[in-house]
Amino acid sequence: MLAGALGWAAAQLSPRDTLEARVRIEQLRAIARNNLQSTLPNAAIALVVACVDLQWVSLPRVSMWLATVFASLAWWHWGSHKALSRERIPEEAGRFTLQMIAWTVPFMALWSTMILYVWLPGNVLNNGFLVTFLFASMAGSVPQSGLCRYISLPGMAVDIPLLATHALTGSPVMDWLGPVLQVLAGLLICNLSFTFERAYRTVTLQRFEKENLAQELSRTAEELSHARDFAQHASQAKSEFLANMSHELRTPLNAIIGFSDMVRNETFGPVSPPKYADYVGDIHKSGLHLLNLINNLLDLAKIEAGKHDLHEVEIALDQAAANALRFVENQARKGGVSLRTEIDTAMLLIADERAITQ
């Protein structure tokens, strides 16, 4: 039954989203660090205050308060060590909050109960010292436990009733005004604690949002790097494919062009009938055209690889233009487009002829 109640309480204390849970965990870890740093100072203050209290009450009475404070201080020190012993995931935020309440609040509550052991009604010095001590304890807890309201509120819930029931009196007006003013001052300190918590939460949220943005940018950069590497590999594979394909195609094409040229020139005798000579000419011209296209593909692969070399010679621009137009004249004729060049025959260039044609 107790486990069920604790599970229900942890569920009620769980933040509504992952980012809020991370902020809560950071708040509680900051409080645990503050607790560890303040353990010895709190023990020293408790001893000094106990010595001051001895002027009003007996040693056994002061010792009772001191023993409970030291026991709760040891408990919160051990709990704070345990809180920082490992990292917490967002799903543990509710249970972690419950644990920090159990480790921290007993000391905060028992610390303020000194007023119950030492208060002497009507003793102005005693009353003034204890009220001042209570206010100082509340104010001192703001930067220490005010980082999370679930830790600061239980302590304040003990302090406010103590301020309402133990006030400076001495006149009819102060008998009722004193408790009111003290409670209002206590509530002001509570509000200060909430303001401190909101400021800390805002700073922590901004830090986590920046970390999330940095992580997203890092993931995006990594994805872009993988995409770039993939594109480079794909481009390299394409270039290798084009180079291999060009080589495999050029070998038989060179044979076709060479043999057709021999037949066209009637190297081993006349071609009969004459119509075959026209066909051979077409074969030769088509082979040259196809070889030129393959060379263009190979040049493209070389250009993308940064390995294309230009062979610069003196060329006639009008002849280069005429050669280029021959590659598109069939498509132009089919589309009803006429092609014409107006280039001075005397215009010469120092350039790569095939690059100019392309």
Short mmCIF file of C-alpha atoms in Angstrom, two decimals:
data_model
loop_
_atom_site.label_atom_id
_atom_site.label_comp_id
_atom_site.label_asym_id
_atom_site.label_seq_id
_atom_site.Cartn_x
_atom_site.Cartn_y
_atom_site.Cartn_z
CA MET A 1 0.00 0.00 0.00
CA LEU A 2 2.88 2.34 0.85
CA ALA A 3 4.55 1.56 -2.47
CA GLY A 4 1.31 2.39 -4.26
CA ALA A 5 1.00 5.70 -2.42
CA LEU A 6 4.60 6.61 -3.24
CA GLY A 7 4.05 5.69 -6.88
CA TRP A 8 0.95 7.90 -7.02
CA ALA A 9 2.82 10.79 -5.38
CA ALA A 10 5.72 10.41 -7.82
CA ALA A 11 3.28 10.44 -10.74
CA GLN A 12 1.69 13.64 -9.45
CA LEU A 13 5.10 15.29 -9.17
CA SER A 14 6.20 14.26 -12.69
CA PRO A 15 6.60 17.18 -15.15
CA ARG A 16 4.40 17.27 -18.23
CA ASP A 17 7.13 16.92 -20.87
CA THR A 18 10.73 15.78 -21.30
CA LEU A 19 12.25 19.27 -21.32
CA GLU A 20 10.47 20.21 -18.09
CA ALA A 21 11.64 16.92 -16.56
CA ARG A 22 15.24 17.72 -17.47
CA VAL A 23 14.89 21.16 -15.89
CA ARG A 24 13.42 19.63 -12.70
CA ILE A 25 16.28 17.16 -12.43
CA GLU A 26 18.79 19.99 -12.88
CA GLN A 27 17.03 22.00 -10.15
CA LEU A 28 17.16 19.09 -7.71
CA ARG A 29 20.80 18.32 -8.50
CA ALA A 30 21.69 21.97 -7.89
CA ILE A 31 19.96 21.79 -4.50
CA ALA A 32 21.87 18.60 -3.68
CA ARG A 33 25.16 20.34 -4.50
CA ASN A 34 24.15 23.29 -2.31
CA ASN A 35 23.30 20.88 0.51
CA LEU A 36 26.72 19.24 0.40
CA GLN A 37 28.50 22.58 0.42
CA SER A 38 26.46 23.89 3.36
CA THR A 39 26.57 20.82 5.63
CA LEU A 40 29.56 21.93 7.73
CA PRO A 41 28.49 25.63 7.88
CA ASN A 42 25.01 24.57 9.04
CA ALA A 43 26.50 22.30 11.72
CA ALA A 44 28.74 25.13 12.95
CA ILE A 45 25.82 27.60 13.03
CA ALA A 46 23.73 25.08 14.96
CA LEU A 47 26.46 24.74 17.62
CA VAL A 48 26.83 28.53 17.97
CA VAL A 49 23.08 29.07 18.23
CA ALA A 50 22.81 26.25 20.78
CA CYS A 51 25.45 27.94 22.93
CA VAL A 52 23.49 31.19 22.78
CA ASP A 53 20.29 29.34 23.74
CA LEU A 54 21.92 28.02 26.93
CA GLN A 55 21.44 31.43 28.58
CA TRP A 56 17.69 30.83 28.50
CA VAL A 57 17.08 27.08 28.78
CA SER A 58 18.83 24.05 30.19
CA LEU A 59 21.47 21.97 28.41
CA PRO A 60 19.23 18.87 28.05
CA ARG A 61 16.57 20.93 26.27
CA VAL A 62 19.05 22.51 23.89
CA SER A 63 20.69 19.12 23.33
CA MET A 64 17.38 17.62 22.24
CA TRP A 65 17.04 20.20 19.48
CA LEU A 66 20.71 19.88 18.53
CA ALA A 67 20.49 16.07 18.33
CA THR A 68 17.48 16.17 15.99
CA VAL A 69 19.16 18.80 13.81
CA PHE A 70 22.41 16.84 13.54
CA ALA A 71 20.54 13.63 12.73
CA SER A 72 18.50 15.33 10.01
CA LEU A 73 21.65 17.09 8.74
CA ALA A 74 23.45 13.74 8.41
CA TRP A 75 20.38 12.37 6.59
CA TRP A 76 20.29 15.25 4.09
CA HIS A 77 24.06 15.01 3.52
CA TRP A 78 23.78 11.29 2.77
CA GLY A 79 20.73 11.85 0.56
CA SER A 80 22.48 14.65 -1.37
CA HIS A 81 25.43 12.35 -2.04
CA LYS A 82 23.02 9.70 -3.28
CA ALA A 83 21.20 12.25 -5.45
CA LEU A 84 24.46 13.10 -7.24
CA SER A 85 25.76 9.53 -7.44
CA ARG A 86 24.31 8.93 -10.92
CA GLU A 87 22.58 10.65 -13.79
CA ARG A 88 18.78 10.69 -13.82
CA ILE A 89 16.64 10.19 -16.90
CA PRO A 90 13.56 12.41 -17.49
CA GLU A 91 11.20 9.54 -16.62
CA GLU A 92 12.63 9.55 -13.08
CA ALA A 93 11.91 13.24 -12.41
CA GLY A 94 8.79 12.60 -10.27
CA ARG A 95 10.41 9.90 -8.13
CA PHE A 96 13.61 11.97 -7.83
CA THR A 97 11.54 14.94 -6.58
CA LEU A 98 9.92 12.73 -3.94
CA GLN A 99 13.32 11.44 -2.83
CA MET A 100 14.79 14.94 -2.53
CA ILE A 101 11.79 16.03 -0.44
CA ALA A 102 12.41 13.10 1.89
CA TRP A 103 16.14 13.83 2.13
CA THR A 104 15.97 17.63 2.49
CA VAL A 105 12.73 18.73 4.16
CA PRO A 106 13.29 17.03 7.59
CA PHE A 107 16.33 19.20 8.28
CA MET A 108 14.57 22.37 7.07
CA ALA A 109 11.57 21.66 9.30
CA LEU A 110 13.53 20.59 12.41
CA TRP A 111 15.92 23.53 12.11
CA SER A 112 13.06 25.99 12.64
CA THR A 113 11.63 24.07 15.61
CA MET A 114 14.32 25.57 17.86
CA ILE A 115 11.77 28.26 18.62
CA LEU A 116 9.59 25.59 20.29
CA TYR A 117 12.41 24.51 22.61
CA VAL A 118 13.76 27.94 23.59
CA TRP A 119 10.87 30.43 23.41
CA LEU A 120 10.26 32.31 26.66
CA PRO A 121 7.02 34.33 26.53
CA GLY A 122 7.55 37.96 27.48
CA ASN A 123 11.35 37.84 27.26
CA VAL A 124 12.05 40.53 24.66
CA LEU A 125 15.69 39.56 24.06
CA ASN A 126 14.81 35.88 23.73
CA ASN A 127 11.84 36.55 21.49
CA GLY A 128 13.69 39.03 19.28
CA PHE A 129 16.64 36.64 18.86
CA LEU A 130 14.42 33.69 17.91
CA VAL A 131 12.23 35.68 15.50
CA THR A 132 15.36 37.10 13.86
CA PHE A 133 16.84 33.59 13.69
CA LEU A 134 13.68 32.29 12.01
CA PHE A 135 13.61 35.10 9.42
CA ALA A 136 17.34 34.67 8.74
CA SER A 137 16.81 30.92 8.23
CA MET A 138 13.99 31.55 5.77
CA ALA A 139 16.00 34.14 3.83
CA GLY A 140 19.08 31.91 3.81
CA SER A 141 17.11 29.02 2.38
CA VAL A 142 16.08 31.03 -0.70
CA PRO A 143 19.32 30.63 -2.70
CA GLN A 144 19.86 27.12 -1.32
CA SER A 145 16.53 25.31 -1.57
CA GLY A 146 14.49 27.97 -3.40
CA LEU A 147 15.63 26.53 -6.73
CA CYS A 148 12.65 24.17 -6.60
CA ARG A 149 9.34 25.02 -4.94
CA TYR A 150 8.65 21.39 -4.10
CA ILE A 151 11.61 21.58 -1.71
CA SER A 152 11.17 25.13 -0.41
CA LEU A 153 7.40 25.04 0.15
CA PRO A 154 7.36 22.32 2.86
CA GLY A 155 9.97 24.24 4.86
CA MET A 156 8.01 27.48 4.45
CA ALA A 157 4.87 25.61 5.53
CA VAL A 158 6.55 25.06 8.91
CA ASP A 159 8.03 28.55 9.23
CA ILE A 160 4.85 30.56 8.51
CA PRO A 161 2.77 28.98 11.34
CA LEU A 162 5.71 29.44 13.74
CA LEU A 163 5.85 33.13 12.81
CA ALA A 164 2.09 33.43 13.34
CA THR A 165 2.24 31.85 16.83
CA HIS A 166 5.54 33.33 18.09
CA ALA A 167 5.61 37.09 17.63
CA LEU A 168 7.03 40.07 19.46
CA THR A 169 4.38 41.45 21.80
CA GLY A 170 4.27 43.94 24.61
CA SER A 171 1.39 46.27 23.78
CA PRO A 172 -2.25 45.81 22.77
CA VAL A 173 -1.42 46.85 19.23
CA MET A 174 1.61 44.58 18.89
CA ASP A 175 -0.29 41.62 20.31
CA TRP A 176 -2.24 41.36 17.07
CA LEU A 177 -0.10 43.42 14.66
CA GLY A 178 3.10 41.49 15.39
CA PRO A 179 1.90 38.11 14.12
CA VAL A 180 0.29 39.76 11.06
CA LEU A 181 3.47 41.63 10.12
CA GLN A 182 5.63 38.56 10.68
CA VAL A 183 3.39 36.37 8.53
CA LEU A 184 3.37 39.01 5.77
CA ALA A 185 7.16 39.21 5.93
CA GLY A 186 7.33 35.42 5.73
CA LEU A 187 5.05 35.41 2.71
CA LEU A 188 7.27 38.04 1.10
CA ILE A 189 10.25 35.71 1.54
CA CYS A 190 8.15 32.91 -0.01
CA ASN A 191 7.42 35.10 -3.01
CA LEU A 192 11.11 35.91 -3.28
CA SER A 193 11.82 32.18 -3.32
CA PHE A 194 9.33 31.65 -6.17
CA THR A 195 10.89 34.53 -8.14
CA PHE A 196 14.32 33.00 -7.64
CA GLU A 197 13.03 29.63 -8.86
CA ARG A 198 11.45 31.16 -11.99
CA ALA A 199 14.68 32.95 -12.87
CA TYR A 200 16.70 29.75 -12.44
CA ARG A 201 14.20 27.74 -14.50
CA THR A 202 14.32 30.31 -17.30
CA VAL A 203 18.12 30.22 -17.45
CA THR A 204 18.14 26.41 -17.34
CA LEU A 205 15.47 26.14 -20.05
CA GLN A 206 17.43 28.46 -22.32
CA ARG A 207 20.59 26.42 -21.75
CA PHE A 208 18.82 23.13 -22.56
CA GLU A 209 17.18 24.66 -25.64
CA LYS A 210 20.59 25.83 -26.88
CA GLU A 211 22.03 22.38 -26.21
CA ASN A 212 19.15 20.77 -28.12
CA LEU A 213 19.67 23.20 -31.01
CA ALA A 214 23.41 22.47 -31.02
CA GLN A 215 22.69 18.73 -31.07
CA GLU A 216 20.21 19.14 -33.93
CA LEU A 217 22.72 21.22 -35.87
CA SER A 218 25.37 18.58 -35.21
CA ARG A 219 23.04 15.81 -36.42
CA THR A 220 22.14 17.86 -39.49
CA ALA A 221 25.80 18.50 -40.25
CA GLU A 222 26.52 14.80 -39.86
CA GLU A 223 23.63 13.88 -42.15
CA LEU A 224 24.82 16.43 -44.72
CA SER A 225 28.33 15.01 -44.47
CA HIS A 226 26.99 11.49 -45.08
CA ALA A 227 24.90 12.78 -48.00
CA ARG A 228 27.93 14.56 -49.45
CA ASP A 229 30.07 11.42 -49.11
CA PHE A 230 27.30 9.37 -50.73
CA ALA A 231 27.03 11.88 -53.58
CA GLN A 232 30.79 11.83 -54.06
CA HIS A 233 30.83 8.03 -54.14
CA ALA A 234 27.90 8.02 -56.56
CA SER A 235 29.64 10.57 -58.78
CA GLN A 236 32.85 8.56 -58.68
CA ALA A 237 30.93 5.39 -59.54
CA LYS A 238 29.21 7.19 -62.40
CA SER A 239 32.52 8.49 -63.73
CA GLU A 240 34.05 5.02 -63.51
CA PHE A 241 31.01 3.58 -65.28
CA LEU A 242 31.22 6.17 -68.06
CA ALA A 243 34.95 5.59 -68.47
CA ASN A 244 34.53 1.81 -68.61
CA MET A 245 31.54 2.01 -70.90
CA SER A 246 33.33 4.45 -73.18
CA HIS A 247 36.33 2.16 -73.39
CA GLU A 248 34.22 -0.92 -74.10
CA LEU A 249 32.25 0.91 -76.81
CA ARG A 250 35.16 2.69 -78.43
CA THR A 251 37.07 -0.55 -79.09
CA PRO A 252 34.47 -2.10 -81.45
CA LEU A 253 33.57 1.31 -82.87
CA ASN A 254 37.16 1.92 -83.90
CA ALA A 255 37.06 -1.41 -85.75
CA ILE A 256 33.76 -0.48 -87.45
CA ILE A 257 35.09 2.92 -88.47
CA GLY A 258 38.39 1.52 -89.63
CA PHE A 259 36.92 -1.31 -91.73
CA SER A 260 34.18 0.89 -93.16
CA ASP A 261 36.82 3.45 -94.13
CA MET A 262 38.81 0.75 -95.91
CA VAL A 263 35.68 -0.41 -97.79
CA ARG A 264 34.69 3.18 -98.59
CA ASN A 265 38.17 3.89 -100.01
CA GLU A 266 38.06 0.54 -101.90
CA THR A 267 41.42 -0.43 -100.44
CA PHE A 268 41.13 -4.05 -101.63
CA GLY A 269 39.07 -3.40 -104.72
CA PRO A 270 35.86 -1.79 -105.94
CA VAL A 271 32.59 -2.12 -104.03
CA SER A 272 29.77 -3.68 -106.03
CA PRO A 273 27.00 -2.80 -106.44
CA PRO A 274 27.59 1.01 -106.05
CA LYS A 275 24.68 1.31 -103.61
CA TYR A 276 26.77 -0.53 -101.04
CA ALA A 277 29.36 2.22 -101.23
CA ASP A 278 26.69 4.71 -100.09
CA TYR A 279 25.75 2.40 -97.22
CA VAL A 280 29.37 2.05 -96.18
CA GLY A 281 29.71 5.81 -96.18
CA ASP A 282 26.67 6.09 -93.91
CA ILE A 283 28.11 3.41 -91.61
CA HIS A 284 31.40 5.28 -91.42
CA LYS A 285 29.74 8.62 -90.75
CA SER A 286 27.40 7.15 -88.13
CA GLY A 287 30.32 5.40 -86.44
CA LEU A 288 32.24 8.67 -86.25
CA HIS A 289 29.17 10.40 -84.85
CA LEU A 290 28.67 7.73 -82.20
CA LEU A 291 32.36 7.80 -81.33
CA ASN A 292 32.17 11.54 -80.88
CA LEU A 293 29.21 11.18 -78.49
CA ILE A 294 31.12 8.59 -76.47
CA ASN A 295 34.13 10.90 -76.35
CA ASN A 296 31.83 13.65 -75.07
CA LEU A 297 30.64 11.39 -72.25
CA LEU A 298 34.20 10.54 -71.37
CA ASP A 299 35.11 14.22 -71.40
CA LEU A 300 32.21 14.92 -69.01
CA ALA A 301 33.53 12.31 -66.59
CA LYS A 302 37.01 13.81 -66.83
CA ILE A 303 35.68 17.33 -66.26
CA GLU A 304 33.77 16.24 -63.13
CA ALA A 305 36.90 14.46 -61.86
CA GLY A 306 38.99 17.57 -62.55
CA LYS A 307 41.23 15.63 -64.94
CA HIS A 308 40.19 17.00 -68.32
CA ASP A 309 43.12 18.26 -70.39
CA LEU A 310 42.69 20.70 -73.27
CA HIS A 311 44.63 20.14 -76.50
CA GLU A 312 44.94 23.63 -77.89
CA VAL A 313 45.66 24.05 -81.59
CA GLU A 314 44.93 26.63 -84.25
CA ILE A 315 41.43 26.09 -85.65
CA ALA A 316 39.16 27.88 -88.09
CA LEU A 317 36.06 29.06 -86.23
CA ASP A 318 33.76 28.82 -89.26
CA GLN A 319 34.72 25.18 -89.80
CA ALA A 320 34.24 24.38 -86.09
CA ALA A 321 30.77 25.97 -86.19
CA ALA A 322 29.88 23.99 -89.32
CA ASN A 323 30.97 20.75 -87.63
CA ALA A 324 28.90 21.57 -84.58
CA LEU A 325 25.79 22.32 -86.61
CA ARG A 326 25.97 18.97 -88.36
CA PHE A 327 25.19 17.24 -85.05
CA VAL A 328 21.85 19.04 -84.69
CA GLU A 329 20.79 19.66 -88.29
CA ASN A 330 18.53 16.59 -88.37
CA GLN A 331 16.67 17.62 -85.21
CA ALA A 332 16.42 21.20 -86.47
CA ARG A 333 15.07 20.08 -89.84
CA LYS A 334 12.41 17.93 -88.16
CA GLY A 335 11.39 20.87 -86.00
CA GLY A 336 11.18 23.26 -88.93
CA VAL A 337 14.14 25.30 -87.71
CA SER A 338 16.72 26.67 -90.12
CA LEU A 339 20.37 26.95 -89.05
CA ARG A 340 22.81 29.51 -90.45
CA THR A 341 26.28 30.72 -89.56
CA GLU A 342 27.87 34.06 -90.37
CA ILE A 343 31.53 33.73 -89.40
CA ASP A 344 34.50 35.25 -91.21
CA THR A 345 36.56 32.50 -92.81
CA ALA A 346 39.72 34.27 -91.72
CA MET A 347 38.85 34.06 -87.98
CA LEU A 348 41.24 31.64 -86.29
CA LEU A 349 41.36 30.46 -82.65
CA ILE A 350 43.91 28.79 -80.41
CA ALA A 351 41.61 26.31 -78.63
CA ASP A 352 40.60 22.69 -78.12
CA GLU A 353 38.59 21.92 -81.24
CA ARG A 354 36.33 19.30 -79.64
CA ALA A 355 35.62 21.51 -76.61
CA ILE A 356 34.64 24.33 -78.98
CA THR A 357 32.36 21.95 -80.87
CA GLN A 358 30.76 20.77 -77.64
#
